Short mmCIF file of C-alpha atoms in Angstrom, two decimals:
data_model
loop_
_atom_site.label_atom_id
_atom_site.label_comp_id
_atom_site.label_asym_id
_atom_site.label_seq_id
_atom_site.Cartn_x
_atom_site.Cartn_y
_atom_site.Cartn_z
CA UNK A 27 79.71 90.88 87.83
CA UNK A 28 82.34 93.10 89.49
CA UNK A 29 81.48 94.93 92.66
CA UNK A 30 83.65 97.03 94.93
CA UNK A 31 82.36 98.48 98.15
CA UNK A 32 84.39 101.19 99.83
CA UNK A 33 87.69 99.53 98.98
CA UNK A 34 90.84 100.89 100.58
CA UNK A 35 94.30 99.71 99.63
CA UNK A 36 97.27 100.93 101.60
CA UNK A 37 100.70 99.64 100.63
CA UNK A 38 103.28 98.93 103.31
CA UNK A 39 105.30 101.95 102.12
CA UNK A 40 102.39 104.22 103.05
CA UNK A 41 101.05 104.83 99.55
CA UNK A 42 97.25 104.81 99.46
CA UNK A 43 96.32 103.54 96.01
CA UNK A 44 92.62 103.12 96.68
CA UNK A 45 90.91 105.38 99.13
CA UNK A 46 87.33 104.18 99.31
CA UNK A 47 86.44 102.94 95.83
CA UNK A 48 82.92 101.72 95.15
CA UNK A 49 81.88 100.52 91.73
CA UNK A 50 79.48 98.11 90.09
CA UNK A 51 80.23 96.61 86.67
CA UNK A 52 77.52 94.49 85.07
CA UNK A 53 77.89 91.33 83.05
CA UNK A 54 78.69 92.15 79.40
CA UNK A 55 79.86 95.71 80.04
CA UNK A 56 82.95 97.27 78.43
CA UNK A 57 84.69 99.63 80.81
CA UNK A 58 87.72 101.87 80.38
CA UNK A 59 89.70 102.77 83.46
CA UNK A 60 91.57 106.02 82.89
CA UNK A 61 93.62 108.43 84.97
CA UNK A 62 97.10 109.83 85.35
CA UNK A 63 100.06 107.59 86.13
CA UNK A 64 100.19 106.66 89.78
CA UNK A 65 96.51 107.44 90.29
CA UNK A 66 95.66 103.87 91.28
CA UNK A 67 94.55 102.30 87.98
CA UNK A 68 96.83 99.33 88.23
CA UNK A 69 95.87 98.71 91.84
CA UNK A 70 92.21 98.86 90.81
CA UNK A 71 92.95 96.18 88.20
CA UNK A 72 95.12 94.09 90.51
CA UNK A 73 92.43 94.05 93.18
CA UNK A 74 90.15 92.30 90.68
CA UNK A 75 92.33 89.30 90.07
CA UNK A 76 93.53 89.26 93.65
CA UNK A 77 97.14 90.07 92.98
CA UNK A 78 96.52 92.62 95.72
CA UNK A 79 94.26 92.20 98.72
CA UNK A 80 92.20 95.19 99.86
CA UNK A 81 93.18 96.70 103.19
CA UNK A 82 89.49 97.16 103.90
CA UNK A 83 86.23 97.02 101.96
CA UNK A 84 84.81 94.32 99.73
CA UNK A 85 85.70 93.12 96.24
CA UNK A 86 83.16 90.72 94.76
CA UNK A 87 83.91 89.08 91.42
CA UNK A 88 81.31 86.79 89.84
CA UNK A 89 79.76 86.20 93.24
CA UNK A 90 83.05 85.49 95.01
CA UNK A 91 84.04 87.78 97.84
CA UNK A 92 87.79 88.22 97.41
CA UNK A 93 88.20 89.68 100.90
CA UNK A 94 87.34 86.34 102.46
CA UNK A 95 88.86 84.20 99.72
CA UNK A 96 91.51 81.82 101.01
CA UNK A 97 94.90 81.77 99.30
CA UNK A 98 94.42 78.26 98.06
CA UNK A 99 91.13 79.22 96.42
CA UNK A 100 92.72 82.02 94.39
CA UNK A 101 93.63 79.76 91.44
CA UNK A 102 89.97 78.85 91.02
CA UNK A 103 89.00 82.54 90.95
CA UNK A 104 91.60 83.22 88.28
CA UNK A 105 90.26 80.47 86.08
CA UNK A 106 87.10 82.54 85.72
CA UNK A 107 89.10 85.58 84.67
CA UNK A 108 91.32 86.43 81.74
CA UNK A 109 94.16 88.86 82.33
CA UNK A 110 96.07 90.75 79.62
CA UNK A 111 99.18 92.81 80.33
CA UNK A 112 101.03 95.64 78.68
CA UNK A 113 104.18 93.49 78.42
CA UNK A 114 102.25 90.41 77.14
CA UNK A 115 103.86 88.02 79.66
CA UNK A 116 104.33 85.20 77.19
CA UNK A 117 106.68 82.32 77.90
CA UNK A 118 109.58 82.78 75.47
CA UNK A 119 110.44 79.09 75.29
CA UNK A 120 106.93 78.04 74.25
CA UNK A 121 105.53 78.56 70.79
CA UNK A 122 102.24 80.33 70.09
CA UNK A 123 100.15 77.20 70.40
CA UNK A 124 101.83 76.09 73.62
CA UNK A 125 101.53 79.53 75.19
CA UNK A 126 97.79 79.53 74.69
CA UNK A 127 97.36 75.86 75.60
CA UNK A 128 99.28 76.53 78.82
CA UNK A 129 96.24 78.25 80.35
CA UNK A 130 94.21 75.08 79.83
CA UNK A 131 96.96 72.66 80.80
CA UNK A 132 97.30 74.13 84.25
CA UNK A 133 93.61 73.58 84.86
CA UNK A 134 94.01 69.97 83.70
CA UNK A 135 91.68 70.25 80.74
CA UNK A 136 91.35 67.24 78.45
CA UNK A 137 93.93 67.28 75.58
CA UNK A 138 91.22 67.03 72.93
CA UNK A 139 89.35 70.00 74.37
CA UNK A 140 92.61 71.91 74.61
CA UNK A 141 93.40 71.39 70.92
CA UNK A 142 89.97 72.50 69.81
CA UNK A 143 89.68 75.55 72.03
CA UNK A 144 93.21 76.75 71.33
CA UNK A 145 92.71 76.58 67.58
CA UNK A 146 89.36 78.34 67.94
CA UNK A 147 90.76 81.34 69.81
CA UNK A 148 93.84 81.56 67.60
CA UNK A 149 91.42 81.76 64.70
CA UNK A 150 89.56 84.54 66.49
CA UNK A 151 92.70 86.64 66.98
CA UNK A 152 93.89 85.81 63.46
CA UNK A 153 97.05 83.87 64.29
CA UNK A 154 96.07 80.39 63.19
CA UNK A 155 98.83 80.37 60.58
CA UNK A 156 101.56 81.17 63.14
CA UNK A 157 100.94 78.48 65.74
CA UNK A 158 104.46 77.03 65.52
CA UNK A 159 106.26 80.36 65.84
CA UNK A 160 107.91 81.58 69.03
CA UNK A 161 107.16 84.92 70.71
CA UNK A 162 110.47 86.49 69.64
CA UNK A 163 109.58 85.79 66.01
CA UNK A 164 106.36 87.82 66.30
CA UNK A 165 105.64 91.55 66.21
CA UNK A 166 104.36 93.33 69.33
CA UNK A 167 100.80 93.30 68.07
CA UNK A 168 100.98 89.60 67.31
CA UNK A 169 102.40 88.87 70.74
CA UNK A 170 99.57 90.81 72.33
CA UNK A 171 97.09 88.82 70.28
CA UNK A 172 98.62 85.61 71.59
CA UNK A 173 98.32 86.97 75.11
CA UNK A 174 94.66 87.85 74.50
CA UNK A 175 94.05 84.41 73.06
CA UNK A 176 95.52 82.92 76.22
CA UNK A 177 93.31 85.09 78.42
CA UNK A 178 90.09 84.02 76.73
CA UNK A 179 90.85 80.40 75.89
CA UNK A 180 89.19 79.14 79.06
CA UNK A 181 86.10 81.19 78.24
CA UNK A 182 86.20 83.55 81.22
CA UNK A 183 83.28 85.75 82.15
CA UNK A 184 85.59 88.72 82.64
CA UNK A 185 88.68 89.86 80.77
CA UNK A 186 90.85 92.32 82.63
CA UNK A 187 93.45 94.24 80.63
CA UNK A 188 96.14 96.49 82.06
CA UNK A 189 97.21 98.90 79.29
CA UNK A 190 97.06 96.28 76.57
CA UNK A 191 97.99 98.79 73.85
CA UNK A 192 100.65 100.55 75.89
CA UNK A 193 103.55 99.02 73.98
CA UNK A 194 101.95 99.06 70.53
CA UNK A 195 101.85 101.52 67.63
CA UNK A 196 98.49 103.18 66.86
CA UNK A 197 97.56 100.96 63.94
CA UNK A 198 98.24 97.77 65.87
CA UNK A 199 96.35 99.19 68.82
CA UNK A 200 93.23 99.45 66.68
CA UNK A 201 93.55 95.82 65.66
CA UNK A 202 93.83 94.83 69.31
CA UNK A 203 90.77 96.95 70.17
CA UNK A 204 88.80 95.17 67.46
CA UNK A 205 89.57 91.90 69.14
CA UNK A 206 88.44 93.22 72.52
CA UNK A 207 85.22 94.50 70.99
CA UNK A 208 84.60 91.12 69.47
CA UNK A 209 85.22 89.41 72.79
CA UNK A 210 82.83 91.87 74.42
CA UNK A 211 80.25 91.24 71.72
CA UNK A 212 80.23 87.58 72.76
CA UNK A 213 79.03 88.62 76.19
CA UNK A 214 82.31 88.78 78.05
CA UNK A 215 82.81 91.67 80.46
CA UNK A 216 85.91 93.71 79.57
CA UNK A 217 87.69 96.02 81.99
CA UNK A 218 90.59 97.89 80.43
CA UNK A 219 93.00 100.33 82.03
CA UNK A 220 94.39 102.57 79.32
CA UNK A 221 96.24 105.79 78.50
CA UNK A 222 95.11 105.77 74.89
CA UNK A 223 93.02 108.91 74.35
CA UNK A 224 92.24 108.27 70.68
CA UNK A 225 90.81 104.87 71.38
CA UNK A 226 88.70 105.95 74.34
CA UNK A 227 87.33 108.89 72.40
CA UNK A 228 86.63 106.85 69.27
CA UNK A 229 85.16 103.67 70.69
CA UNK A 230 82.77 105.13 73.21
CA UNK A 231 82.17 103.01 76.28
CA UNK A 232 81.74 103.49 80.00
CA UNK A 233 84.71 105.46 81.37
CA UNK A 234 85.83 105.29 84.98
CA UNK A 235 88.43 107.92 85.88
CA UNK A 236 90.58 107.35 88.92
CA UNK A 237 92.65 110.03 90.63
CA UNK A 238 94.36 109.84 93.96
CA UNK A 239 92.80 106.49 94.72
CA UNK A 240 89.25 107.73 94.15
CA UNK A 241 86.76 107.43 91.32
CA UNK A 242 86.36 111.05 90.17
CA UNK A 243 84.17 110.35 87.15
CA UNK A 244 82.05 107.44 85.94
CA UNK A 245 80.25 108.13 82.66
CA UNK A 246 78.65 105.83 80.11
CA UNK A 247 79.97 106.66 76.64
CA UNK A 248 82.28 109.30 78.13
CA UNK A 249 85.49 110.66 76.64
CA UNK A 250 89.06 110.28 77.83
CA UNK A 251 88.91 113.60 79.59
CA UNK A 252 92.61 114.31 79.90
CA UNK A 253 94.78 116.26 77.55
CA UNK A 254 97.14 113.96 75.70
CA UNK B 224 95.38 64.95 90.47
CA UNK B 225 94.92 63.16 87.20
CA UNK B 226 97.37 60.60 85.87
CA UNK B 227 97.79 62.70 82.77
CA UNK B 228 98.90 65.61 84.93
CA UNK B 229 101.43 63.50 86.80
CA UNK B 230 102.89 62.39 83.49
CA UNK B 231 103.00 66.01 82.42
CA UNK B 232 104.90 66.96 85.58
CA UNK B 233 107.52 64.29 84.94
CA UNK B 234 107.84 65.26 81.29
CA UNK B 235 108.11 68.90 82.25
CA UNK B 236 110.80 68.24 84.87
CA UNK B 237 112.94 66.40 82.30
CA UNK B 238 112.35 69.07 79.68
CA UNK B 239 113.47 71.89 81.92
CA UNK B 240 116.58 69.95 82.92
CA UNK B 241 117.75 69.77 79.32
CA UNK B 242 116.44 73.21 78.41
CA UNK B 243 118.34 74.99 81.16
CA UNK B 244 121.54 73.20 80.15
CA UNK B 245 124.11 75.36 81.92
CA UNK B 246 122.05 75.95 85.01
CA UNK B 247 121.44 72.23 85.27
CA UNK B 248 125.15 71.61 84.82
CA UNK B 249 125.99 74.17 87.51
CA UNK B 250 123.52 72.66 89.97
CA UNK B 251 124.66 69.11 89.31
CA UNK B 252 128.29 70.16 89.72
CA UNK B 253 127.52 71.80 93.04
CA UNK B 254 125.69 68.70 94.20
CA UNK B 255 128.49 66.45 92.95
CA UNK B 256 131.29 68.34 94.68
CA UNK B 257 129.56 68.64 98.01
CA UNK B 258 128.30 65.07 98.05
CA UNK B 259 131.78 63.85 97.14
CA UNK B 260 133.16 65.73 100.14
CA UNK B 261 130.43 64.37 102.35
CA UNK B 262 131.00 60.82 101.09
CA UNK B 263 134.78 60.85 101.49
CA UNK B 264 134.48 62.48 104.86
CA UNK B 265 131.85 60.01 106.02
CA UNK B 266 134.06 57.08 105.05
CA UNK B 267 137.07 58.54 106.83
CA UNK B 268 135.05 59.40 109.93
CA UNK B 269 133.37 56.02 110.09
CA UNK B 270 136.74 54.30 109.82
CA UNK B 271 138.30 56.52 112.45
CA UNK B 272 135.37 55.75 114.65
CA UNK B 273 135.95 52.07 114.04
CA UNK B 274 139.61 52.49 115.00
CA UNK B 275 138.53 54.27 118.16
CA UNK B 276 136.09 51.47 118.93
CA UNK B 277 138.74 48.84 118.30
CA UNK B 278 141.12 50.56 120.64
CA UNK B 279 138.45 51.01 123.28
CA UNK B 280 137.32 47.44 123.06
CA UNK B 281 140.85 46.29 123.63
CA UNK B 282 140.76 47.85 127.06
CA UNK B 283 140.20 45.19 129.68
CA UNK B 284 140.51 44.74 133.38
CA UNK B 285 142.96 42.20 134.69
CA UNK B 286 141.93 40.77 138.05
CA UNK B 287 144.62 38.92 139.96
CA UNK B 288 143.04 36.39 142.32
CA UNK B 289 144.18 35.76 145.91
CA UNK B 290 146.16 32.59 146.35
CA UNK B 291 144.34 30.01 148.42
CA UNK B 292 146.28 26.88 149.28
CA UNK B 293 143.45 24.38 149.42
CA UNK B 294 142.47 23.60 145.81
CA UNK B 295 138.82 23.00 146.67
CA UNK B 296 138.45 26.25 148.54
CA UNK B 297 140.35 28.02 145.79
CA UNK B 298 137.99 26.66 143.17
CA UNK B 299 135.00 27.68 145.24
CA UNK B 300 136.35 31.20 145.81
CA UNK B 301 137.16 31.67 142.12
CA UNK B 302 133.74 30.48 141.04
CA UNK B 303 132.08 32.86 143.46
CA UNK B 304 134.25 35.73 142.28
CA UNK B 305 133.42 35.00 138.64
CA UNK B 306 129.72 34.84 139.30
CA UNK B 307 129.89 38.02 141.40
CA UNK B 308 131.64 39.87 138.60
CA UNK B 309 129.23 38.55 136.01
CA UNK B 310 126.40 39.86 138.12
CA UNK B 311 127.66 43.42 137.71
CA UNK B 312 125.41 45.10 135.16
CA UNK B 313 128.27 46.87 133.34
CA UNK B 314 130.21 43.67 132.65
CA UNK B 315 130.20 42.16 129.19
CA UNK B 316 132.41 39.16 129.61
CA UNK B 317 134.71 37.44 132.07
CA UNK B 318 137.52 35.17 130.94
CA UNK B 319 139.40 32.91 133.26
CA UNK B 320 143.06 32.26 132.73
CA UNK B 321 144.96 29.88 135.02
CA UNK B 322 148.42 30.77 136.21
CA UNK B 323 149.84 28.02 133.97
CA UNK B 324 148.20 29.66 131.03
CA UNK B 325 149.56 33.05 132.10
CA UNK B 326 153.05 31.65 132.24
CA UNK B 327 152.72 30.15 128.79
CA UNK B 328 151.71 33.55 127.47
CA UNK B 329 154.79 35.08 129.06
CA UNK B 330 157.01 32.37 127.64
CA UNK B 331 155.54 33.05 124.23
CA UNK B 332 156.37 36.70 124.56
CA UNK B 333 159.72 36.64 126.30
CA UNK B 334 161.26 33.32 125.42
CA UNK B 335 162.08 29.93 126.88
CA UNK B 336 164.25 31.38 129.64
CA UNK B 337 161.11 31.76 131.64
CA UNK B 338 160.31 28.08 131.38
CA UNK B 339 162.39 27.63 134.57
CA UNK B 340 159.44 29.02 136.41
CA UNK B 341 157.38 26.05 135.39
CA UNK B 342 158.86 24.30 138.44
CA UNK B 343 157.44 26.88 140.80
CA UNK B 344 154.98 29.18 139.15
CA UNK B 345 154.97 32.59 140.92
CA UNK B 346 151.97 33.85 138.98
CA UNK B 347 148.36 33.99 140.03
CA UNK B 348 145.20 32.86 138.39
CA UNK B 349 143.70 35.75 136.49
CA UNK B 350 140.30 37.00 135.28
CA UNK B 351 140.06 39.20 132.24
CA UNK B 352 136.96 41.39 132.41
CA UNK B 353 135.52 43.56 129.68
CA UNK B 354 132.98 46.26 130.35
CA UNK B 355 130.02 46.41 127.99
CA UNK B 356 130.76 50.10 127.65
CA UNK B 357 134.55 50.50 127.64
CA UNK B 358 134.14 54.03 129.00
CA UNK B 359 132.88 52.42 132.24
CA UNK B 360 136.09 50.47 132.74
CA UNK B 361 137.35 52.49 135.70
CA UNK B 362 134.04 52.22 137.49
CA UNK B 363 133.84 48.48 136.93
CA UNK B 364 137.41 48.06 138.09
CA UNK B 365 136.60 49.83 141.33
CA UNK B 366 133.58 47.61 141.96
CA UNK B 367 135.58 44.46 141.30
CA UNK B 368 138.31 45.65 143.62
CA UNK B 369 135.75 45.76 146.39
CA UNK B 370 134.91 42.06 145.97
CA UNK B 371 136.50 39.30 148.06
CA UNK B 372 139.52 37.32 146.97
CA UNK B 373 140.87 39.92 144.57
CA UNK B 374 144.58 40.51 145.00
CA UNK B 375 144.93 43.32 142.53
CA UNK B 376 142.83 44.93 139.81
CA UNK B 377 144.75 46.40 136.89
CA UNK B 378 143.34 48.32 133.95
CA UNK B 379 146.00 50.84 132.95
CA UNK B 380 144.75 53.51 135.27
CA UNK B 381 145.57 57.01 134.01
CA UNK B 382 146.43 55.90 130.49
CA UNK B 383 142.96 54.59 129.81
CA UNK B 384 141.35 57.83 130.93
CA UNK B 385 143.64 59.84 128.68
CA UNK B 386 142.99 57.53 125.76
CA UNK B 387 139.24 57.79 126.21
CA UNK B 388 139.24 61.55 126.47
CA UNK B 389 141.39 61.74 123.35
CA UNK B 390 139.05 59.41 121.45
CA UNK B 391 135.98 61.30 122.62
CA UNK B 392 137.45 64.61 121.55
CA UNK B 393 138.30 63.30 118.11
CA UNK B 394 134.80 61.86 117.76
CA UNK B 395 133.24 65.18 118.66
CA UNK B 396 135.50 67.11 116.33
CA UNK B 397 134.60 64.69 113.53
CA UNK B 398 130.92 65.08 114.30
CA UNK B 399 131.14 68.87 114.26
CA UNK B 400 133.01 68.76 110.96
CA UNK B 401 130.40 66.46 109.41
CA UNK B 402 127.51 68.62 110.59
CA UNK B 403 129.28 71.71 109.29
CA UNK B 404 129.87 70.05 105.97
CA UNK B 405 126.23 69.00 105.72
CA UNK B 406 125.07 72.55 106.36
CA UNK B 407 127.47 73.85 103.75
CA UNK B 408 126.19 71.28 101.30
CA UNK B 409 122.56 72.18 101.95
CA UNK B 410 123.28 75.88 101.68
CA UNK B 411 125.39 75.61 98.53
CA UNK B 412 123.03 73.33 96.67
CA UNK B 413 119.80 75.07 97.59
CA UNK B 414 121.40 78.36 96.64
CA UNK B 415 122.30 77.09 93.20
CA UNK B 416 118.79 75.76 92.75
CA UNK B 417 117.40 79.08 93.91
CA UNK B 418 119.33 80.87 91.18
CA UNK B 419 117.92 78.57 88.51
CA UNK B 420 114.43 79.20 89.86
CA UNK B 421 114.84 82.98 90.06
CA UNK B 422 115.68 82.85 86.38
CA UNK B 423 112.26 81.31 85.85
CA UNK B 424 110.15 83.45 88.15
CA UNK B 425 108.24 84.87 85.17
CA UNK B 426 107.15 81.40 84.32
CA UNK B 427 105.88 80.84 87.85
CA UNK B 428 104.09 84.20 87.81
CA UNK B 429 102.31 83.39 84.54
CA UNK B 430 101.33 79.96 85.78
CA UNK B 431 99.81 81.53 88.86
CA UNK B 432 97.99 84.17 86.82
CA UNK B 433 96.31 81.65 84.57
CA UNK B 434 95.03 79.81 87.60
CA UNK B 435 97.57 77.10 88.36
CA UNK B 436 97.44 75.78 91.90
CA UNK B 437 100.58 76.00 93.99
CA UNK B 438 101.03 72.24 93.82
CA UNK B 439 100.80 72.32 90.04
CA UNK B 440 103.54 74.94 89.86
CA UNK B 441 105.69 73.32 92.46
CA UNK B 442 105.70 69.66 91.54
CA UNK B 443 107.80 69.95 88.34
CA UNK B 444 110.36 72.05 90.21
CA UNK B 445 110.50 69.60 93.07
CA UNK B 446 110.88 66.68 90.66
CA UNK B 447 113.63 68.61 88.92
CA UNK B 448 115.37 69.06 92.26
CA UNK B 449 115.09 65.35 92.81
CA UNK B 450 116.75 64.59 89.46
CA UNK B 451 119.50 67.07 90.27
CA UNK B 452 120.11 65.18 93.49
CA UNK B 453 120.12 61.82 91.75
CA UNK B 454 122.35 62.95 88.88
CA UNK B 455 124.65 64.75 91.30
CA UNK B 456 125.19 61.63 93.39
CA UNK B 457 126.34 59.40 90.52
CA UNK B 458 129.95 60.58 90.44
CA UNK B 459 130.37 60.72 94.24
CA UNK B 460 129.00 57.20 94.58
CA UNK B 461 131.30 55.89 91.83
CA UNK B 462 134.39 57.65 93.18
CA UNK B 463 133.81 56.73 96.79
CA UNK B 464 133.13 53.08 95.92
CA UNK B 465 136.09 52.64 93.59
CA UNK B 466 138.57 54.46 95.80
CA UNK B 467 137.54 52.71 98.99
CA UNK B 468 137.47 49.33 97.25
CA UNK B 469 141.07 49.80 96.16
CA UNK B 470 142.28 51.27 99.43
CA UNK B 471 140.66 48.39 101.27
CA UNK B 472 142.25 45.77 99.02
CA UNK B 473 145.68 47.32 99.44
CA UNK B 474 145.56 48.00 103.18
CA UNK B 475 143.49 45.16 104.56
CA UNK B 476 146.02 42.35 103.90
CA UNK B 477 148.68 44.36 105.71
CA UNK B 478 146.47 44.96 108.69
CA UNK B 479 145.80 41.25 109.07
CA UNK B 480 145.84 40.30 112.71
CA UNK B 481 146.43 43.87 113.84
CA UNK B 482 144.39 45.56 116.52
CA UNK B 483 143.14 48.21 114.12
CA UNK B 484 140.97 47.10 111.19
CA UNK B 485 139.28 48.93 108.31
CA UNK B 486 135.54 48.66 108.04
CA UNK B 487 134.45 45.96 105.62
CA UNK B 488 133.33 47.01 102.13
CA UNK B 489 129.87 45.76 102.95
CA UNK B 490 127.88 47.26 104.59
CA UNK B 491 130.01 50.43 104.73
CA UNK B 492 129.78 51.25 101.03
CA UNK B 493 126.05 50.58 100.98
CA UNK B 494 125.58 52.86 103.95
CA UNK B 495 127.70 55.67 102.60
CA UNK B 496 126.23 55.45 99.11
CA UNK B 497 122.73 55.44 100.54
CA UNK B 498 123.68 58.47 102.60
CA UNK B 499 124.96 60.23 99.48
CA UNK B 500 121.90 59.59 97.34
CA UNK B 501 119.38 60.24 100.10
CA UNK B 502 121.14 63.45 101.00
CA UNK B 503 121.31 64.48 97.34
CA UNK B 504 117.61 63.90 96.81
CA UNK B 505 116.67 65.50 100.09
CA UNK B 506 118.70 68.63 99.42
CA UNK B 507 117.48 68.86 95.82
CA UNK B 508 113.84 68.48 96.75
CA UNK B 509 114.06 70.69 99.79
CA UNK B 510 116.02 73.37 97.94
CA UNK B 511 113.49 73.50 95.11
CA UNK B 512 110.54 73.42 97.45
CA UNK B 513 111.81 76.35 99.50
CA UNK B 514 112.96 78.40 96.51
CA UNK B 515 109.68 78.07 94.64
CA UNK B 516 107.70 78.94 97.72
CA UNK B 517 109.03 82.47 97.62
CA UNK B 518 107.56 83.08 94.19
CA UNK B 519 104.22 81.44 94.77
CA UNK B 520 102.85 84.40 96.70
CA UNK B 521 101.36 86.12 93.68
#
């Protein structure tokens, strides 16, 4: 599902955030990406949804080689992915329903389909009763749930999350993790960059540790491996 | 693109206009002020240009014809001269005025005292020649002078050249000012639009991340820019039309029969108003298009 072959990413300022990364993530896997700040986790994530282009090497997502992907084809790649961020990235002027529906509107989905799918995912994340509320009326955990709902509403094969619990208290983080597990249980690949030791150690999954732009450890059911 | 999507883009462009109230107001104000300047300036410049044209077109060459005693020969010589002048490519028209006619004109201007000369008219038959391009007057005059049977060719030598160089300079200055003003307008308006778009860069980023194509992101912004242009040209069009209408109605009766005339209301107002609205839309659309482009590279 996700394949990287010897990927190098050098930023214009000279920082090398990926220094020959190779990895293979299968359909339906749940993968944590861990490592110290500035180790290249975010770049690793950004390479997957083509916010960053590799300097050299190959990134292949769901059969699409991102190295040769033309700029105008990028939107179609992203429609097959769901992306969740630490800061939620919700549109403040849209209510919960509209924020989620937005992901389907931009791909010109039929209004009837939009209504059904949006209500389905809001049910999944447990926010069906708050559809008319605006992001600033919600707690952090609720906002993150809206953001997750938006990322999965178009039924992507892969959900990519960049520190989704980074801004949340521990209890809320567990709720969010439950949702990710449920998404994963439905067959969706989940790749999650995280700093949350408790979660990684409790919900055991494949752990990829990145340091200095290299994968230093890749263990199924591994632990977080860094001292909190 | 589906019809539903096009409708959505229009709806979205209206929504954002009202949602970003102050930003919209700021943009429309910027458009209004600059277009008003452009409009007023265009009307003034076009009228000054008309004045310059009027003055230029008044320049003509007076050709005094040699006196030939025999009336038949005289007639023949004059006809040949006229046809020779008409053959010159730069000549627009040739008017013949007999010496009797010339004298009458003088009597009209200076009074009946001159009517004594009716007994023995000292004047000559005259041709009035206009060049199709008044700037060519001197050249035409020289060519005519070289023809047979011309006694003297007069066109206000020296004065005409000065007049033309003055008119040309003022035209160029006006043109430079207008171009400068247009650039200022484009810069000012697209800058204001850019600010409103920077405030919404998050929105663009999210659209891109959920898989919106560039066109999908851009079209509502471009439509919005178009509305800004349209809304911003309403006041300039109204002001320019009303003011010029009144100025024209006050001044035109007084200028009756004068050399210098104002441009008629139609088509001038149509032209200037079209210029205002086209410019407004162009700048709005172009400004939005360019400003969004910067944020589409995600």
